[in-house]
CSV table of C-alpha atoms in Angstrom, one decimal:
chain,number,residue,atom,x,y,z
A,1,MET,CA,-35.5,0.0,-29.6
A,2,GLY,CA,-38.2,2.0,-27.8
A,3,VAL,CA,-37.4,3.9,-24.6
A,4,GLU,CA,-40.0,5.6,-22.4
A,5,MET,CA,-39.2,9.4,-22.4
A,6,PHE,CA,-39.2,11.3,-19.1
A,7,PRO,CA,-37.7,14.5,-18.0
A,8,ALA,CA,-33.9,14.2,-17.4
A,9,CYS,CA,-32.8,13.5,-13.9
A,10,PRO,CA,-31.3,16.4,-11.9
A,11,GLY,CA,-27.7,16.4,-10.6
A,12,LEU,CA,-24.5,14.9,-12.1
A,13,TYR,CA,-24.9,11.3,-11.0
A,14,CYS,CA,-28.7,10.6,-10.7
A,15,GLY,CA,-30.0,8.3,-13.3
A,16,LYS,CA,-32.8,6.0,-14.3
A,17,PRO,CA,-32.1,2.3,-13.8
A,18,LYS,CA,-33.3,-0.2,-16.4
A,19,ILE,CA,-36.1,-2.3,-14.9
A,20,PHE,CA,-36.9,-4.2,-18.1
A,21,GLU,CA,-35.2,-4.4,-21.4
A,22,ASN,CA,-35.6,-6.5,-24.6
A,23,SER,CA,-34.8,-6.0,-28.3
A,24,THR,CA,-37.6,-3.5,-28.8
A,25,TYR,CA,-38.4,-1.9,-25.5
A,26,VAL,CA,-36.7,-0.5,-22.4
A,27,LEU,CA,-38.6,0.3,-19.1
A,28,LEU,CA,-36.9,2.8,-16.9
A,29,GLY,CA,-37.3,3.4,-13.2
A,30,GLU,CA,-37.4,6.5,-11.1
A,31,CYS,CA,-34.5,8.9,-10.9
A,32,GLY,CA,-32.1,7.7,-8.2
A,33,VAL,CA,-28.8,6.0,-7.6
A,34,CYS,CA,-27.5,3.6,-10.3
A,35,PRO,CA,-26.8,0.0,-9.3
A,36,ARG,CA,-23.2,-0.9,-8.5
A,37,GLY,CA,-21.1,-1.3,-11.6
A,38,GLU,CA,-23.3,1.1,-13.6
A,39,LYS,CA,-23.0,4.8,-14.4
A,40,THR,CA,-25.2,7.4,-16.0
A,41,ASP,CA,-24.8,8.2,-19.7
A,42,ALA,CA,-25.5,11.5,-21.5
A,43,GLU,CA,-29.3,10.8,-21.3
A,44,LYS,CA,-29.1,10.1,-17.6
A,45,ILE,CA,-29.8,6.4,-18.1
A,46,CYS,CA,-27.9,3.9,-16.0
A,47,GLN,CA,-25.5,1.9,-18.2
A,48,LYS,CA,-23.4,-1.0,-17.2
A,49,CYS,CA,-19.7,-0.2,-17.2
A,50,GLU,CA,-17.9,-2.4,-19.8
A,51,ASP,CA,-14.6,-0.6,-20.1
A,52,SER,CA,-11.2,-2.0,-19.0
A,53,PRO,CA,-8.9,0.0,-16.7
A,54,GLU,CA,-6.4,2.2,-18.6
A,55,LEU,CA,-2.7,2.0,-17.9
A,56,TYR,CA,-2.9,5.0,-15.5
A,57,ASP,CA,-5.7,3.2,-13.6
A,58,TRP,CA,-3.5,0.1,-13.2
A,59,LEU,CA,-0.6,2.2,-12.1
A,60,PHE,CA,-2.8,3.8,-9.4
A,61,LEU,CA,-3.9,0.4,-8.2
A,62,GLY,CA,-0.3,-0.7,-8.1
A,63,PHE,CA,0.6,2.3,-6.0
A,64,MET,CA,-2.1,1.7,-3.5
A,65,ALA,CA,-1.1,-2.0,-3.4
A,66,MET,CA,2.5,-1.1,-2.8
A,67,LEU,CA,1.7,1.1,0.3
A,68,PRO,CA,1.0,-1.7,2.8
A,69,LEU,CA,4.0,-3.8,1.4
A,70,VAL,CA,6.4,-0.9,1.8
A,71,LEU,CA,5.1,-0.2,5.3
A,72,HIS,CA,5.4,-3.9,6.2
A,73,TRP,CA,9.0,-4.0,5.1
A,74,PHE,CA,9.8,-0.7,6.9
A,75,PHE,CA,8.5,-1.9,10.3
A,76,ILE,CA,10.0,-5.3,9.9
A,77,GLU,CA,13.4,-3.8,9.3
A,78,TRP,CA,12.8,-1.2,12.1
A,79,TYR,CA,12.0,-3.7,14.7
A,80,THR,CA,13.8,-6.9,13.7
A,81,GLY,CA,16.3,-6.0,10.9
A,82,LYS,CA,19.3,-5.4,13.2
A,83,LYS,CA,18.3,-7.9,15.9
A,84,SER,CA,17.4,-11.1,14.1
A,85,SER,CA,18.1,-13.1,11.0
A,86,SER,CA,14.4,-13.7,10.7
A,87,ALA,CA,13.8,-10.4,9.0
A,88,LEU,CA,14.4,-11.8,5.5
A,89,PHE,CA,11.8,-14.5,6.0
A,90,GLN,CA,9.3,-11.9,7.3
A,91,HIS,CA,10.0,-9.7,4.3
A,92,ILE,CA,9.2,-12.7,2.0
A,93,THR,CA,6.1,-13.5,4.0
A,94,ALA,CA,4.9,-9.9,3.7
A,95,LEU,CA,5.4,-10.0,-0.1
A,96,PHE,CA,3.5,-13.3,-0.3
A,97,GLU,CA,0.6,-11.9,1.8
A,98,CYS,CA,0.2,-8.8,-0.4
A,99,SER,CA,0.6,-10.8,-3.6
A,100,ALA,CA,-2.0,-13.3,-2.5
A,101,ALA,CA,-4.3,-10.6,-1.4
A,102,ALA,CA,-4.0,-8.9,-4.8
A,103,VAL,CA,-4.8,-12.1,-6.7
A,104,VAL,CA,-7.8,-13.0,-4.5
A,105,THR,CA,-9.1,-9.4,-4.8
A,106,LEU,CA,-9.0,-9.6,-8.6
A,107,LEU,CA,-10.7,-13.0,-8.6
A,108,VAL,CA,-13.6,-11.9,-6.4
A,109,ASN,CA,-14.1,-8.8,-8.4
A,110,ASP,CA,-16.5,-8.6,-11.4
A,111,PRO,CA,-16.1,-10.6,-13.6
A,112,LEU,CA,-15.9,-13.3,-10.9
A,113,GLY,CA,-13.1,-15.8,-11.1
A,114,SER,CA,-11.1,-13.8,-13.7
A,115,LEU,CA,-8.1,-11.5,-13.3
A,116,ALA,CA,-9.6,-9.1,-15.7
A,117,VAL,CA,-11.4,-6.0,-14.3
A,118,ARG,CA,-14.6,-4.3,-15.6
A,119,SER,CA,-14.5,-0.6,-14.8
A,120,CYS,CA,-16.0,2.8,-15.4
A,121,LYS,CA,-13.8,5.5,-16.9
A,122,VAL,CA,-12.7,8.3,-14.6
A,123,LYS,CA,-13.6,11.6,-16.2
A,124,MET,CA,-13.1,14.2,-13.4
A,125,LEU,CA,-12.3,14.5,-9.7
A,126,SER,CA,-16.0,14.7,-8.7
A,127,ASP,CA,-16.5,11.1,-9.9
A,128,TRP,CA,-14.7,10.1,-6.6
A,129,TYR,CA,-16.9,12.2,-4.4
A,130,THR,CA,-20.5,11.7,-5.7
A,131,MET,CA,-21.9,12.1,-2.1
A,132,LEU,CA,-21.1,15.8,-2.4
A,133,TYR,CA,-23.3,16.2,-5.5
A,134,ASN,CA,-26.7,15.0,-4.3
A,135,PRO,CA,-29.2,17.4,-5.9
A,136,SER,CA,-32.1,19.2,-4.1
A,137,PRO,CA,-34.6,19.8,-7.0
A,138,ASP,CA,-37.1,21.6,-4.7
A,139,TYR,CA,-34.5,23.1,-2.4
A,140,VAL,CA,-36.1,21.1,0.4
A,141,ASN,CA,-35.7,17.4,-0.2
A,142,THR,CA,-32.4,15.9,-1.3
A,143,LEU,CA,-32.2,13.2,-3.9
A,144,HIS,CA,-29.5,10.8,-2.8
A,145,CYS,CA,-27.5,9.5,-5.7
A,146,THR,CA,-24.2,8.5,-4.1
A,147,GLN,CA,-22.6,5.8,-6.1
A,148,GLU,CA,-19.2,4.4,-7.1
A,149,ALA,CA,-18.8,6.3,-10.4
A,150,VAL,CA,-15.2,5.2,-10.6
A,151,TYR,CA,-16.1,1.5,-10.2
A,152,PRO,CA,-14.2,-0.4,-9.0
A,153,LEU,CA,-11.2,1.8,-8.2
A,154,TYR,CA,-12.7,3.0,-5.0
A,155,THR,CA,-13.8,-0.3,-3.4
A,156,ILE,CA,-11.3,-2.7,-4.9
A,157,VAL,CA,-8.5,-1.0,-2.8
A,158,LEU,CA,-10.5,-1.4,0.4
A,159,ILE,CA,-11.2,-5.1,-0.4
A,160,TYR,CA,-7.5,-5.6,-1.0
A,161,TYR,CA,-6.6,-4.0,2.3
A,162,ALA,CA,-9.1,-6.3,4.1
A,163,PHE,CA,-7.5,-9.4,2.5
A,164,CYS,CA,-4.0,-8.2,3.3
A,165,LEU,CA,-5.0,-7.9,7.0
A,166,ALA,CA,-6.7,-11.3,6.9
A,167,PHE,CA,-3.6,-13.0,5.4
A,168,MET,CA,-1.3,-11.3,7.8
A,169,MET,CA,-3.3,-12.4,10.8
A,170,LEU,CA,-3.4,-16.0,9.5
A,171,LEU,CA,0.3,-16.3,8.5
A,172,ARG,CA,2.6,-13.9,10.3
A,173,PRO,CA,2.0,-14.7,14.0
A,174,LEU,CA,2.8,-18.4,13.3
A,175,LEU,CA,5.9,-17.5,11.3
A,176,VAL,CA,7.2,-15.0,13.9
A,177,LYS,CA,6.7,-17.4,16.7
A,178,LYS,CA,8.7,-20.1,14.9
A,179,ILE,CA,11.7,-18.2,13.6
A,180,ALA,CA,12.0,-15.0,15.7
A,181,CYS,CA,13.5,-16.8,18.7
A,182,GLY,CA,16.3,-14.3,18.8
A,183,LEU,CA,13.9,-11.5,19.8
A,184,GLY,CA,12.3,-10.9,23.1
A,185,LYS,CA,8.6,-11.7,23.5
A,186,SER,CA,7.7,-8.0,23.5
A,187,ASP,CA,9.6,-7.4,20.2
A,188,ARG,CA,8.5,-10.4,18.2
A,189,PHE,CA,5.1,-9.0,17.2
A,190,LYS,CA,5.8,-5.3,17.0
A,191,SER,CA,5.8,-5.3,13.2
A,192,ILE,CA,2.3,-7.0,13.3
A,193,TYR,CA,1.1,-4.4,15.9
A,194,ALA,CA,2.3,-1.6,13.6
A,195,ALA,CA,0.2,-3.1,10.7
A,196,LEU,CA,-2.8,-3.0,13.0
A,197,TYR,CA,-2.3,0.7,13.2
A,198,PHE,CA,-1.4,1.6,9.6
A,199,PHE,CA,-4.1,-0.5,7.9
A,200,PRO,CA,-6.9,1.6,9.4
A,201,ILE,CA,-4.9,4.8,8.4
A,202,LEU,CA,-4.6,3.5,4.8
A,203,THR,CA,-8.3,2.7,4.7
A,204,VAL,CA,-9.3,6.2,5.8
A,205,LEU,CA,-6.8,7.6,3.4
A,206,GLN,CA,-8.4,5.8,0.5
A,207,ALA,CA,-11.9,6.5,1.7
A,208,VAL,CA,-11.4,10.3,2.1
A,209,GLY,CA,-8.5,11.1,-0.3
A,210,GLY,CA,-8.8,8.4,-3.0
A,211,GLY,CA,-9.6,10.9,-5.7
A,212,LEU,CA,-6.8,13.3,-4.7
A,213,LEU,CA,-4.3,10.4,-4.6
A,214,TYR,CA,-5.5,9.2,-8.0
A,215,TYR,CA,-4.3,12.5,-9.6
A,216,ALA,CA,-1.3,13.2,-7.3
A,217,PHE,CA,0.3,9.7,-6.7
A,218,PRO,CA,3.0,10.0,-9.5
A,219,TYR,CA,4.3,13.2,-7.9
A,220,ILE,CA,4.0,11.7,-4.4
A,221,ILE,CA,6.1,8.8,-5.6
A,222,LEU,CA,8.9,11.0,-7.0
A,223,VAL,CA,9.0,13.3,-4.1
A,224,LEU,CA,9.0,10.6,-1.4
A,225,SER,CA,11.5,8.4,-3.2
A,226,LEU,CA,13.9,11.4,-3.6
A,227,ILE,CA,13.6,12.4,0.1
A,228,THR,CA,14.0,8.8,1.4
A,229,LEU,CA,17.0,8.1,-0.9
A,230,ALA,CA,18.7,11.3,0.3
A,231,VAL,CA,18.0,10.5,4.0
A,232,TYR,CA,19.2,6.9,3.6
A,233,MET,CA,22.4,7.8,1.9
A,234,SER,CA,23.1,10.6,4.4
A,235,ALA,CA,22.3,8.3,7.4
A,236,SER,CA,24.5,5.6,6.0
A,237,GLU,CA,27.3,8.1,5.4
A,238,ILE,CA,27.6,7.2,1.7
A,239,GLN,CA,29.8,9.8,0.1
A,240,SER,CA,31.4,8.0,-2.7
A,241,LEU,CA,30.8,5.1,-5.2
A,242,LYS,CA,33.1,2.9,-3.1
A,243,ASN,CA,31.0,3.4,0.0
A,244,LEU,CA,27.9,2.7,-2.0
A,245,VAL,CA,29.0,-0.7,-3.4
A,246,ALA,CA,30.6,-1.7,-0.1
A,247,LYS,CA,27.4,-3.5,1.1
A,248,LYS,CA,24.9,-5.4,-1.0
A,249,LYS,CA,22.1,-4.0,1.1
A,250,ARG,CA,22.9,-0.5,0.0
A,251,LEU,CA,22.7,-1.6,-3.7
A,252,VAL,CA,19.3,-3.2,-3.0
A,253,VAL,CA,18.0,0.0,-1.5
A,254,LEU,CA,19.4,2.1,-4.4
A,255,PHE,CA,17.8,-0.1,-7.1
A,256,SER,CA,14.5,-0.1,-5.2
A,257,HIS,CA,14.5,3.6,-5.3
A,258,TRP,CA,15.4,3.6,-9.0
A,259,LEU,CA,12.4,1.4,-9.6
A,260,LEU,CA,10.2,3.8,-7.7
A,261,HIS,CA,11.7,6.7,-9.7
A,262,GLY,CA,10.9,4.9,-13.0
A,263,TYR,CA,7.4,4.0,-11.8
A,264,GLY,CA,6.7,7.7,-11.0
A,265,ILE,CA,8.0,8.9,-14.4
A,266,ILE,CA,5.9,6.3,-16.3
A,267,SER,CA,2.9,7.3,-14.2
A,268,ILE,CA,3.3,11.0,-15.1
A,269,SER,CA,4.0,10.4,-18.8
A,270,ARG,CA,1.4,7.6,-19.1
A,271,LEU,CA,3.5,6.4,-22.0
A,272,ASP,CA,1.1,8.2,-24.4
A,273,LYS,CA,4.1,8.9,-26.7
A,274,LEU,CA,6.8,6.3,-26.3
A,275,GLU,CA,9.4,8.2,-28.3
A,276,GLN,CA,9.0,11.2,-25.9
A,277,SER,CA,8.5,9.3,-22.6
A,278,LEU,CA,11.1,6.5,-22.6
A,279,PRO,CA,14.1,8.9,-22.8
A,280,LEU,CA,12.9,10.4,-19.5
A,281,LEU,CA,13.8,7.0,-17.8
A,282,ALA,CA,17.4,7.9,-18.4
A,283,LEU,CA,16.9,10.5,-15.6
A,284,VAL,CA,16.3,7.7,-13.0
A,285,PRO,CA,20.0,7.5,-11.7
A,286,ALA,CA,20.4,11.3,-11.8
A,287,PRO,CA,19.5,12.0,-8.1
A,288,ALA,CA,21.9,9.4,-6.8
A,289,ILE,CA,24.7,10.6,-9.1
A,290,PHE,CA,24.1,14.2,-8.1
A,291,TYR,CA,24.2,13.2,-4.4
A,292,LEU,CA,27.5,11.4,-4.8
A,293,ILE,CA,29.1,14.3,-6.7
A,294,THR,CA,28.0,17.0,-4.2
A,295,ALA,CA,28.2,15.0,-0.9
A,296,LYS,CA,31.9,15.9,-0.3
A,297,PHE,CA,31.0,19.6,-0.5
A,298,THR,CA,28.3,19.4,2.2
A,299,GLU,CA,30.1,17.2,4.7
A,300,PRO,CA,29.4,18.7,8.2
A,301,ASN,CA,32.9,18.0,9.5
A,302,ARG,CA,34.5,19.7,6.5
A,303,ILE,CA,32.3,22.8,6.8
A,304,LEU,CA,33.0,23.1,10.5
A,305,SER,CA,36.7,22.7,10.1
A,306,GLU,CA,36.8,25.3,7.3
A,307,GLY,CA,34.8,27.6,9.4
A,308,GLY,CA,37.1,27.2,12.3
A,309,ASN,CA,40.1,28.0,10.1
A,310,GLY,CA,38.5,31.2,9.0
A,311,HIS,CA,37.9,30.1,5.4
């Protein structure tokens, strides 16, 4: 196959798009930004991304998909959990909204109508921030080559958030109006109002910090799950196994945190070597067990009483 030879493009992400191609000849355009879904190769020629996301990529997308769902559940529980029996139905509705948004997002992504995803491999952190690497060959004019080098990990999350917001606005107000009769008019829609605040925040977080989150999310999951588990068990005054199993809700919260622990461990290990990674999952219950063992030694009332007795 013949290819017109020109000097290589400057910068990390500038490339020559293919204008015409057949079995014997390829005509290349001027150096610039590659079309969406393409990335430069070693010869600075734009090539269509034909890879499939790796396990770590799917885990990252799962983490970004969980964020709005967890926030939905938190604010539903915060505003209605103790005041109305409608909280369970709102939790289920939030799960349906996010699940439907995820499926629709995959269907509208390339290849259209399929749950499969065509992607470019992430090689380094700069792939997420190509706008910072636009070259200036003559030190005067800038060659703009900003593109989605991590296609589609950057935009697919933003599309998912848009569908989540759309499904929420279509379904949740009608549901809340029907079943949240036990709440005052000002309280019924507070969980929806909260979502109108956190969705823009999540969008900015992905737009600005998507690359940092890509590399840090396993550690974020582990740290946050440990902190929230400790706070919940402390606030619920759980100091023994008997206290823990006294209510089904506490067990649900505990198992949810265990799932997050396992998710974080799998994300860190990436399951490259199963014989080394799977035993790490045995550490999932360790934080809860450690808390139950040491809770009696850190009880504030006991510390104060022993201090008052001079011990």
